[in-house]
Short mmCIF file of N, CA, C and O in Angstrom, two decimals:
data_model
loop_
_atom_site.label_atom_id
_atom_site.label_comp_id
_atom_site.label_asym_id
_atom_site.label_seq_id
_atom_site.Cartn_x
_atom_site.Cartn_y
_atom_site.Cartn_z
N MET A 4 137.50 96.85 42.85
CA MET A 4 137.30 98.14 42.21
C MET A 4 135.90 98.20 41.58
O MET A 4 135.40 97.22 41.06
N MET A 5 135.29 99.35 41.63
CA MET A 5 133.94 99.52 41.10
C MET A 5 134.00 99.92 39.63
O MET A 5 133.80 101.08 39.27
N ARG A 6 134.23 98.92 38.77
CA ARG A 6 134.33 99.18 37.34
C ARG A 6 132.99 99.54 36.71
O ARG A 6 132.93 100.02 35.60
N TRP A 7 131.91 99.29 37.43
CA TRP A 7 130.58 99.59 36.95
C TRP A 7 130.20 101.05 37.16
O TRP A 7 129.29 101.57 36.52
N LEU A 8 130.90 101.74 38.08
CA LEU A 8 130.50 103.09 38.47
C LEU A 8 130.52 104.10 37.31
O LEU A 8 129.55 104.86 37.16
N PRO A 9 131.54 104.12 36.45
CA PRO A 9 131.48 105.07 35.32
C PRO A 9 130.27 104.81 34.41
O PRO A 9 129.64 105.76 33.93
N LEU A 10 129.91 103.55 34.21
CA LEU A 10 128.73 103.23 33.40
C LEU A 10 127.46 103.72 34.09
O LEU A 10 126.56 104.26 33.44
N ALA A 11 127.39 103.53 35.40
CA ALA A 11 126.22 103.98 36.15
C ALA A 11 126.10 105.50 36.10
O ALA A 11 124.98 106.04 35.96
N LEU A 12 127.21 106.20 36.20
CA LEU A 12 127.18 107.66 36.14
C LEU A 12 126.79 108.16 34.75
O LEU A 12 126.05 109.14 34.61
N LEU A 13 127.26 107.47 33.71
CA LEU A 13 126.87 107.82 32.35
C LEU A 13 125.37 107.56 32.15
O LEU A 13 124.66 108.36 31.54
N CYS A 14 124.89 106.47 32.70
CA CYS A 14 123.46 106.16 32.66
C CYS A 14 122.66 107.26 33.36
O CYS A 14 121.63 107.71 32.86
N ALA A 15 123.15 107.71 34.51
CA ALA A 15 122.48 108.79 35.25
C ALA A 15 122.44 110.08 34.42
O ALA A 15 121.43 110.79 34.42
N LEU A 16 123.52 110.35 33.71
CA LEU A 16 123.55 111.52 32.84
C LEU A 16 122.46 111.44 31.78
O LEU A 16 121.70 112.39 31.57
N PHE A 17 122.36 110.29 31.12
CA PHE A 17 121.34 110.14 30.08
C PHE A 17 119.93 110.14 30.66
O PHE A 17 118.99 110.63 30.03
N LEU A 18 119.77 109.61 31.86
CA LEU A 18 118.47 109.65 32.53
C LEU A 18 118.07 111.09 32.82
O LEU A 18 116.92 111.49 32.61
N ALA A 19 119.03 111.89 33.29
CA ALA A 19 118.77 113.31 33.56
C ALA A 19 118.42 114.04 32.27
O ALA A 19 117.50 114.86 32.24
N LEU A 20 119.16 113.74 31.20
CA LEU A 20 118.86 114.38 29.91
C LEU A 20 117.48 113.98 29.41
O LEU A 20 116.74 114.81 28.87
N ALA A 21 117.11 112.71 29.60
CA ALA A 21 115.78 112.27 29.19
C ALA A 21 114.70 113.05 29.93
O ALA A 21 113.74 113.54 29.32
N ASP A 22 114.85 113.19 31.25
CA ASP A 22 113.88 113.97 32.02
C ASP A 22 113.82 115.40 31.53
O ASP A 22 112.75 115.98 31.37
N PHE A 23 114.98 116.00 31.28
CA PHE A 23 115.05 117.38 30.82
C PHE A 23 114.34 117.54 29.48
O PHE A 23 113.54 118.46 29.29
N PHE A 24 114.59 116.63 28.54
CA PHE A 24 113.96 116.72 27.23
C PHE A 24 112.46 116.45 27.29
O PHE A 24 111.68 117.06 26.55
N VAL A 25 112.04 115.55 28.18
CA VAL A 25 110.60 115.32 28.34
C VAL A 25 109.95 116.60 28.88
O VAL A 25 108.87 116.99 28.43
N LYS A 26 110.61 117.26 29.82
CA LYS A 26 110.06 118.51 30.36
C LYS A 26 109.94 119.54 29.25
O LYS A 26 108.93 120.24 29.15
N LEU A 27 110.97 119.67 28.40
CA LEU A 27 110.91 120.62 27.30
C LEU A 27 109.76 120.30 26.34
O LEU A 27 109.13 121.20 25.81
N ALA A 28 109.50 119.02 26.13
CA ALA A 28 108.47 118.61 25.17
C ALA A 28 107.07 118.55 25.77
O ALA A 28 106.09 118.66 25.04
N SER A 29 106.97 118.40 27.09
CA SER A 29 105.68 118.03 27.71
C SER A 29 104.53 118.98 27.43
O SER A 29 103.40 118.53 27.34
N ASN A 30 104.77 120.25 27.28
CA ASN A 30 103.67 121.18 26.98
C ASN A 30 103.62 121.53 25.49
O ASN A 30 102.84 122.36 25.09
N ARG A 31 104.45 120.84 24.69
CA ARG A 31 104.52 121.14 23.27
C ARG A 31 104.13 119.94 22.39
O ARG A 31 104.17 120.04 21.17
N ILE A 32 103.80 118.82 23.02
CA ILE A 32 103.43 117.61 22.29
C ILE A 32 102.53 116.79 23.21
O ILE A 32 102.71 116.79 24.42
N SER A 33 101.56 116.11 22.64
CA SER A 33 100.71 115.27 23.48
C SER A 33 101.52 114.07 23.97
O SER A 33 102.48 113.64 23.32
N ALA A 34 101.13 113.55 25.11
CA ALA A 34 101.86 112.41 25.68
C ALA A 34 101.88 111.23 24.72
O ALA A 34 102.89 110.53 24.61
N SER A 35 100.79 111.02 23.99
CA SER A 35 100.75 109.87 23.07
C SER A 35 101.71 110.06 21.91
O SER A 35 102.41 109.12 21.51
N VAL A 36 101.79 111.27 21.36
CA VAL A 36 102.73 111.51 20.26
C VAL A 36 104.17 111.47 20.77
O VAL A 36 105.05 110.92 20.12
N GLY A 37 104.39 112.02 21.95
CA GLY A 37 105.73 111.94 22.56
C GLY A 37 106.15 110.51 22.78
O GLY A 37 107.30 110.12 22.51
N MET A 38 105.22 109.68 23.24
CA MET A 38 105.49 108.26 23.44
C MET A 38 105.80 107.59 22.12
O MET A 38 106.70 106.74 22.02
N PHE A 39 105.08 107.96 21.07
CA PHE A 39 105.31 107.38 19.75
C PHE A 39 106.72 107.73 19.25
O PHE A 39 107.44 106.86 18.75
N VAL A 40 107.10 108.99 19.38
CA VAL A 40 108.44 109.41 18.95
C VAL A 40 109.51 108.66 19.74
O VAL A 40 110.50 108.18 19.19
N TYR A 41 109.29 108.53 21.06
CA TYR A 41 110.21 107.78 21.91
C TYR A 41 110.31 106.33 21.42
O TYR A 41 111.40 105.78 21.28
N GLY A 42 109.16 105.71 21.15
CA GLY A 42 109.14 104.32 20.71
C GLY A 42 109.86 104.11 19.38
O GLY A 42 110.63 103.17 19.22
N VAL A 43 109.61 104.99 18.43
CA VAL A 43 110.28 104.88 17.12
C VAL A 43 111.79 105.06 17.29
O VAL A 43 112.58 104.31 16.71
N THR A 44 112.18 106.04 18.10
CA THR A 44 113.60 106.31 18.31
C THR A 44 114.29 105.12 18.95
O THR A 44 115.35 104.68 18.48
N THR A 45 113.70 104.58 20.02
CA THR A 45 114.34 103.44 20.69
C THR A 45 114.34 102.21 19.78
O THR A 45 115.29 101.42 19.80
N PHE A 46 113.31 102.05 18.96
CA PHE A 46 113.27 100.93 18.02
C PHE A 46 114.42 101.03 17.02
O PHE A 46 115.14 100.05 16.77
N LEU A 47 114.62 102.21 16.46
CA LEU A 47 115.69 102.39 15.47
C LEU A 47 117.08 102.21 16.09
O LEU A 47 117.96 101.59 15.48
N VAL A 48 117.26 102.72 17.29
CA VAL A 48 118.54 102.52 17.98
C VAL A 48 118.76 101.03 18.25
O VAL A 48 119.85 100.50 18.04
N ALA A 49 117.72 100.34 18.69
CA ALA A 49 117.83 98.90 18.97
C ALA A 49 118.15 98.10 17.71
O ALA A 49 119.00 97.20 17.74
N VAL A 50 117.49 98.42 16.61
CA VAL A 50 117.76 97.72 15.35
C VAL A 50 119.22 97.94 14.95
O VAL A 50 119.92 97.00 14.56
N GLY A 51 119.68 99.17 15.07
CA GLY A 51 121.08 99.46 14.74
C GLY A 51 122.05 98.68 15.61
O GLY A 51 123.06 98.16 15.11
N TRP A 52 121.76 98.55 16.89
CA TRP A 52 122.63 97.82 17.81
C TRP A 52 122.64 96.33 17.48
O TRP A 52 123.70 95.70 17.45
N VAL A 53 121.48 95.76 17.22
CA VAL A 53 121.40 94.33 16.87
C VAL A 53 122.14 94.07 15.56
O VAL A 53 122.91 93.09 15.45
N VAL A 54 121.94 94.92 14.57
CA VAL A 54 122.64 94.76 13.28
C VAL A 54 124.15 94.86 13.50
O VAL A 54 124.92 94.05 12.98
N TYR A 55 124.58 95.84 14.29
CA TYR A 55 126.01 96.00 14.58
C TYR A 55 126.60 94.74 15.23
O TYR A 55 127.65 94.25 14.82
N GLU A 56 125.90 94.22 16.23
CA GLU A 56 126.40 93.02 16.90
C GLU A 56 126.40 91.82 15.96
O GLU A 56 127.30 90.99 16.01
N ARG A 57 125.41 91.72 15.13
CA ARG A 57 125.34 90.60 14.16
C ARG A 57 126.49 90.69 13.16
O ARG A 57 127.15 89.70 12.88
N VAL A 58 126.73 91.90 12.64
CA VAL A 58 127.78 92.11 11.64
C VAL A 58 129.17 91.88 12.25
O VAL A 58 130.06 91.34 11.58
N THR A 59 129.34 92.24 13.52
CA THR A 59 130.65 92.06 14.16
C THR A 59 130.84 90.67 14.74
O THR A 59 131.87 90.39 15.37
N GLY A 60 129.85 89.80 14.57
CA GLY A 60 130.00 88.42 15.00
C GLY A 60 129.73 88.15 16.46
O GLY A 60 130.03 87.07 16.96
N ARG A 61 129.15 89.09 17.15
CA ARG A 61 128.82 88.87 18.56
C ARG A 61 127.58 87.98 18.65
O ARG A 61 126.65 88.12 17.85
N PRO A 62 127.55 87.09 19.62
CA PRO A 62 126.39 86.20 19.74
C PRO A 62 125.16 86.97 20.22
O PRO A 62 125.25 87.88 21.03
N LEU A 63 124.00 86.60 19.70
CA LEU A 63 122.73 87.20 20.10
C LEU A 63 121.97 86.16 20.93
O LEU A 63 121.34 85.27 20.38
N LEU A 64 122.06 86.28 22.23
CA LEU A 64 121.44 85.34 23.16
C LEU A 64 119.99 85.73 23.40
O LEU A 64 119.67 86.90 23.59
N ALA A 65 119.10 84.75 23.39
CA ALA A 65 117.69 84.99 23.72
C ALA A 65 117.12 83.72 24.33
O ALA A 65 117.03 82.69 23.68
N THR A 66 116.77 83.81 25.62
CA THR A 66 116.10 82.70 26.30
C THR A 66 114.68 83.13 26.61
O THR A 66 114.38 84.34 26.63
N ALA A 67 113.81 82.20 26.86
CA ALA A 67 112.42 82.53 27.17
C ALA A 67 112.32 83.44 28.41
O ALA A 67 111.64 84.47 28.36
N PRO A 68 113.01 83.11 29.52
CA PRO A 68 112.94 84.03 30.67
C PRO A 68 113.49 85.42 30.35
O PRO A 68 112.96 86.43 30.81
N GLY A 69 114.54 85.46 29.54
CA GLY A 69 115.11 86.75 29.16
C GLY A 69 114.16 87.56 28.30
O GLY A 69 114.04 88.78 28.46
N LEU A 70 113.46 86.89 27.39
CA LEU A 70 112.48 87.58 26.55
C LEU A 70 111.31 88.11 27.37
O LEU A 70 110.86 89.24 27.16
N TRP A 71 110.82 87.30 28.31
CA TRP A 71 109.71 87.76 29.17
C TRP A 71 110.13 88.94 30.03
O TRP A 71 109.38 89.91 30.18
N ALA A 72 111.33 88.87 30.61
CA ALA A 72 111.82 89.98 31.43
C ALA A 72 112.01 91.23 30.58
O ALA A 72 111.70 92.35 31.00
N SER A 73 112.51 91.06 29.35
CA SER A 73 112.69 92.21 28.45
C SER A 73 111.36 92.82 28.06
O SER A 73 111.25 94.04 27.91
N LEU A 74 110.34 92.00 27.89
CA LEU A 74 109.00 92.51 27.63
C LEU A 74 108.52 93.35 28.80
O LEU A 74 107.94 94.43 28.62
N GLY A 75 108.81 92.89 30.00
CA GLY A 75 108.49 93.67 31.21
C GLY A 75 109.21 95.01 31.22
O GLY A 75 108.61 96.04 31.58
N VAL A 76 110.46 95.03 30.80
CA VAL A 76 111.22 96.28 30.71
C VAL A 76 110.54 97.23 29.74
O VAL A 76 110.34 98.42 30.03
N GLY A 77 110.18 96.72 28.58
CA GLY A 77 109.53 97.55 27.57
C GLY A 77 108.22 98.14 28.05
O GLY A 77 107.94 99.32 27.85
N LEU A 78 107.41 97.31 28.70
CA LEU A 78 106.12 97.80 29.22
C LEU A 78 106.34 98.83 30.33
O LEU A 78 105.66 99.86 30.37
N ALA A 79 107.30 98.55 31.22
CA ALA A 79 107.56 99.47 32.33
C ALA A 79 108.08 100.81 31.82
O ALA A 79 107.61 101.88 32.24
N PHE A 80 109.04 100.78 30.89
CA PHE A 80 109.58 102.04 30.36
C PHE A 80 108.54 102.79 29.53
O PHE A 80 108.54 104.02 29.48
N SER A 81 107.64 102.07 28.89
CA SER A 81 106.56 102.73 28.16
C SER A 81 105.66 103.49 29.13
O SER A 81 105.31 104.65 28.90
N ALA A 82 105.31 102.85 30.23
CA ALA A 82 104.49 103.51 31.25
C ALA A 82 105.24 104.69 31.86
O ALA A 82 104.65 105.76 32.07
N VAL A 83 106.53 104.52 32.12
CA VAL A 83 107.33 105.62 32.66
C VAL A 83 107.31 106.80 31.71
O VAL A 83 107.09 107.95 32.12
N THR A 84 107.50 106.54 30.43
CA THR A 84 107.56 107.62 29.45
C THR A 84 106.24 108.39 29.39
O THR A 84 106.21 109.63 29.42
N ILE A 85 105.15 107.67 29.32
CA ILE A 85 103.83 108.32 29.29
C ILE A 85 103.63 109.15 30.56
O ILE A 85 103.22 110.31 30.50
N LEU A 86 103.94 108.55 31.70
CA LEU A 86 103.72 109.25 32.98
C LEU A 86 104.68 110.43 33.16
O LEU A 86 104.31 111.42 33.80
N LEU A 87 105.89 110.36 32.59
CA LEU A 87 106.78 111.51 32.64
C LEU A 87 106.18 112.69 31.88
O LEU A 87 106.21 113.82 32.37
N TYR A 88 105.65 112.43 30.68
CA TYR A 88 105.02 113.51 29.92
C TYR A 88 103.87 114.14 30.70
O TYR A 88 103.74 115.36 30.78
N VAL A 89 103.03 113.31 31.27
CA VAL A 89 101.86 113.80 32.00
C VAL A 89 102.30 114.54 33.28
O VAL A 89 101.80 115.62 33.59
N THR A 90 103.26 113.97 34.00
CA THR A 90 103.72 114.58 35.25
C THR A 90 104.43 115.90 34.99
O THR A 90 104.14 116.91 35.65
N PHE A 91 105.36 115.92 34.03
CA PHE A 91 106.13 117.13 33.80
C PHE A 91 105.31 118.25 33.16
O PHE A 91 105.74 119.40 33.17
N ALA A 92 104.16 117.94 32.64
CA ALA A 92 103.25 118.99 32.17
C ALA A 92 102.62 119.70 33.37
O ALA A 92 102.07 120.79 33.22
N ARG A 93 102.74 119.10 34.56
CA ARG A 93 102.07 119.64 35.76
C ARG A 93 103.02 120.09 36.85
O ARG A 93 102.58 120.75 37.80
N VAL A 94 104.30 119.72 36.77
CA VAL A 94 105.23 120.05 37.86
C VAL A 94 106.60 120.37 37.26
O VAL A 94 106.94 119.91 36.17
N ASN A 95 107.37 121.17 37.98
CA ASN A 95 108.73 121.49 37.55
C ASN A 95 109.59 120.23 37.55
O ASN A 95 109.45 119.36 38.42
N VAL A 96 110.50 120.15 36.60
CA VAL A 96 111.40 119.00 36.52
C VAL A 96 112.30 118.93 37.76
O VAL A 96 112.69 117.84 38.19
N SER A 97 112.59 120.07 38.37
CA SER A 97 113.45 120.09 39.56
C SER A 97 112.77 119.46 40.77
O SER A 97 113.44 119.09 41.74
N ILE A 98 111.46 119.32 40.72
CA ILE A 98 110.73 118.63 41.80
C ILE A 98 110.33 117.23 41.35
O ILE A 98 110.59 116.25 42.06
N GLY A 99 109.74 117.12 40.19
CA GLY A 99 109.23 115.83 39.72
C GLY A 99 110.31 114.79 39.52
O GLY A 99 110.15 113.64 39.93
N SER A 100 111.40 115.16 38.88
CA SER A 100 112.44 114.19 38.58
C SER A 100 113.06 113.57 39.83
O SER A 100 113.15 112.35 39.93
N PRO A 101 113.48 114.38 40.81
CA PRO A 101 114.04 113.75 42.02
C PRO A 101 113.04 112.86 42.76
O PRO A 101 113.40 111.79 43.26
N VAL A 102 111.79 113.29 42.81
CA VAL A 102 110.78 112.48 43.50
C VAL A 102 110.60 111.15 42.79
O VAL A 102 110.62 110.07 43.41
N ILE A 103 110.47 111.20 41.46
CA ILE A 103 110.29 109.97 40.68
C ILE A 103 111.51 109.07 40.83
O ILE A 103 111.39 107.87 41.08
N ARG A 104 112.70 109.63 40.66
CA ARG A 104 113.92 108.83 40.69
C ARG A 104 114.20 108.25 42.07
O ARG A 104 114.53 107.07 42.20
N LEU A 105 114.10 109.08 43.12
CA LEU A 105 114.39 108.57 44.46
C LEU A 105 113.37 107.54 44.91
O LEU A 105 113.72 106.51 45.49
N ALA A 106 112.10 107.79 44.61
CA ALA A 106 111.07 106.79 44.95
C ALA A 106 111.32 105.51 44.17
O ALA A 106 111.19 104.40 44.71
N GLY A 107 111.70 105.64 42.89
CA GLY A 107 112.02 104.47 42.08
C GLY A 107 113.21 103.69 42.62
O GLY A 107 113.21 102.46 42.62
N ILE A 108 114.22 104.41 43.09
CA ILE A 108 115.40 103.77 43.66
C ILE A 108 115.00 102.95 44.89
O ILE A 108 115.41 101.80 45.05
N VAL A 109 114.22 103.55 45.77
CA VAL A 109 113.80 102.85 46.99
C VAL A 109 112.96 101.62 46.63
O VAL A 109 113.19 100.53 47.16
N LEU A 110 112.02 101.78 45.71
CA LEU A 110 111.17 100.64 45.33
C LEU A 110 111.97 99.54 44.64
O LEU A 110 111.77 98.35 44.93
N ALA A 111 112.88 99.90 43.73
CA ALA A 111 113.71 98.89 43.07
C ALA A 111 114.59 98.17 44.08
O ALA A 111 114.77 96.95 44.01
N SER A 112 115.12 98.92 45.04
CA SER A 112 115.95 98.30 46.08
C SER A 112 115.14 97.33 46.92
O SER A 112 115.62 96.23 47.25
N LEU A 113 113.92 97.72 47.26
CA LEU A 113 113.07 96.82 48.04
C LEU A 113 112.74 95.55 47.26
O LEU A 113 112.71 94.46 47.83
N LEU A 114 112.50 95.68 45.96
CA LEU A 114 112.27 94.49 45.14
C LEU A 114 113.51 93.59 45.14
O LEU A 114 113.39 92.36 45.21
N GLY A 115 114.68 94.19 45.06
CA GLY A 115 115.92 93.42 45.11
C GLY A 115 116.07 92.65 46.41
O GLY A 115 116.48 91.50 46.43
N ILE A 116 115.70 93.30 47.50
CA ILE A 116 115.80 92.66 48.82
C ILE A 116 114.74 91.57 49.00
O ILE A 116 115.05 90.45 49.40
N LEU A 117 113.50 91.91 48.69
CA LEU A 117 112.40 90.98 48.95
C LEU A 117 112.33 89.82 47.96
O LEU A 117 112.03 88.69 48.35
N ILE A 118 112.60 90.07 46.69
CA ILE A 118 112.44 89.03 45.68
C ILE A 118 113.77 88.36 45.33
O ILE A 118 113.83 87.13 45.21
N LEU A 119 114.83 89.16 45.18
CA LEU A 119 116.12 88.59 44.78
C LEU A 119 117.01 88.24 45.98
O LEU A 119 118.11 87.76 45.80
N ARG A 120 116.51 88.51 47.18
CA ARG A 120 117.22 88.18 48.42
C ARG A 120 118.59 88.86 48.52
O ARG A 120 119.56 88.27 48.97
N GLU A 121 118.66 90.12 48.06
CA GLU A 121 119.91 90.87 48.17
C GLU A 121 120.13 91.29 49.61
O GLU A 121 119.19 91.44 50.40
N ALA A 122 121.38 91.47 49.98
CA ALA A 122 121.76 91.75 51.36
C ALA A 122 121.33 93.16 51.79
O ALA A 122 121.27 94.08 50.99
N VAL A 123 121.05 93.30 53.08
CA VAL A 123 120.74 94.59 53.69
C VAL A 123 121.78 94.86 54.77
O VAL A 123 122.03 94.01 55.61
N THR A 124 122.38 96.03 54.73
CA THR A 124 123.34 96.44 55.76
C THR A 124 122.81 97.70 56.43
O THR A 124 121.89 98.35 55.92
N TRP A 125 123.41 98.06 57.54
CA TRP A 125 122.98 99.28 58.23
C TRP A 125 123.24 100.51 57.34
O TRP A 125 122.46 101.45 57.34
N CYS A 126 124.30 100.46 56.57
CA CYS A 126 124.64 101.56 55.67
C CYS A 126 123.56 101.70 54.59
O CYS A 126 123.14 102.81 54.24
N TYR A 127 123.11 100.58 54.07
CA TYR A 127 122.04 100.57 53.06
C TYR A 127 120.76 101.14 53.67
O TYR A 127 120.10 101.98 53.05
N ALA A 128 120.40 100.65 54.86
CA ALA A 128 119.17 101.10 55.52
C ALA A 128 119.22 102.61 55.76
O ALA A 128 118.22 103.31 55.56
N LEU A 129 120.38 103.12 56.17
CA LEU A 129 120.53 104.55 56.38
C LEU A 129 120.35 105.30 55.05
O LEU A 129 119.69 106.34 55.00
N GLY A 130 120.93 104.77 53.99
CA GLY A 130 120.77 105.39 52.67
C GLY A 130 119.32 105.46 52.23
O GLY A 130 118.88 106.48 51.68
N VAL A 131 118.57 104.38 52.44
CA VAL A 131 117.15 104.37 52.08
C VAL A 131 116.39 105.40 52.92
O VAL A 131 115.57 106.15 52.39
N ALA A 132 116.69 105.46 54.20
CA ALA A 132 116.03 106.44 55.07
C ALA A 132 116.33 107.86 54.61
O ALA A 132 115.43 108.72 54.57
N LEU A 133 117.59 108.13 54.25
CA LEU A 133 117.95 109.45 53.76
C LEU A 133 117.28 109.77 52.42
O LEU A 133 116.88 110.90 52.18
N ALA A 134 117.15 108.76 51.56
CA ALA A 134 116.47 108.97 50.27
C ALA A 134 115.01 109.32 50.50
O ALA A 134 114.47 110.24 49.86
N ILE A 135 114.36 108.62 51.41
CA ILE A 135 112.96 108.92 51.72
C ILE A 135 112.83 110.32 52.32
O ILE A 135 111.94 111.09 51.95
N ALA A 136 113.75 110.66 53.22
CA ALA A 136 113.75 112.01 53.79
C ALA A 136 114.01 113.05 52.69
O ALA A 136 113.38 114.12 52.68
N GLY A 137 114.87 112.72 51.74
CA GLY A 137 115.16 113.63 50.63
C GLY A 137 113.92 113.88 49.78
O GLY A 137 113.65 115.01 49.37
N VAL A 138 113.16 112.82 49.49
CA VAL A 138 111.92 112.97 48.72
C VAL A 138 110.96 113.90 49.47
O VAL A 138 110.37 114.81 48.87
N ALA A 139 110.84 113.68 50.77
CA ALA A 139 109.93 114.52 51.57
C ALA A 139 110.38 115.98 51.53
O ALA A 139 109.55 116.89 51.35
N LEU A 140 111.67 116.22 51.68
CA LEU A 140 112.18 117.60 51.65
C LEU A 140 111.98 118.26 50.28
O LEU A 140 111.67 119.44 50.20
N ILE A 141 112.14 117.48 49.22
CA ILE A 141 111.96 118.04 47.88
C ILE A 141 110.51 118.41 47.64
O ILE A 141 110.18 119.48 47.13
N VAL A 142 109.58 117.54 48.07
CA VAL A 142 108.16 117.79 47.88
C VAL A 142 107.70 118.99 48.72
O VAL A 142 106.92 119.82 48.26
N LEU A 143 108.22 119.10 49.93
CA LEU A 143 107.79 120.16 50.83
C LEU A 143 108.51 121.48 50.59
O LEU A 143 108.14 122.49 51.17
N ARG A 144 109.47 121.51 49.77
CA ARG A 144 110.36 122.66 49.56
C ARG A 144 109.64 123.92 49.72
O ARG A 144 109.71 124.94 49.90
#
């Protein structure tokens, strides 16, 4: 059973909301100030989560590889946030968001295959081809 699917769909909902809110803000705030607000907000949420886990007795695991990978996440999402503000100031969210997300999906999948040696099936290959075709159709609309 795919017990991860509801979490993935909830994540997709929040990702869509993030894109929508960035679009609403993009012409009303500079990208640097928007990035700052994003950073402060995520910092406060993270502090609250760590404090909650500490108070409830959950273990706080931190290994060197995990810390380095988490630093990569932070840098990547920081770049994404800045580029979302800049991109959505220039294009409709109905075009920019699908292009960014579908291209990101294809690139992340390729990294999984090439670096993590994840399996490739004909069904997967067809999905990637359809995603690429979808990006082209969205851009050419």
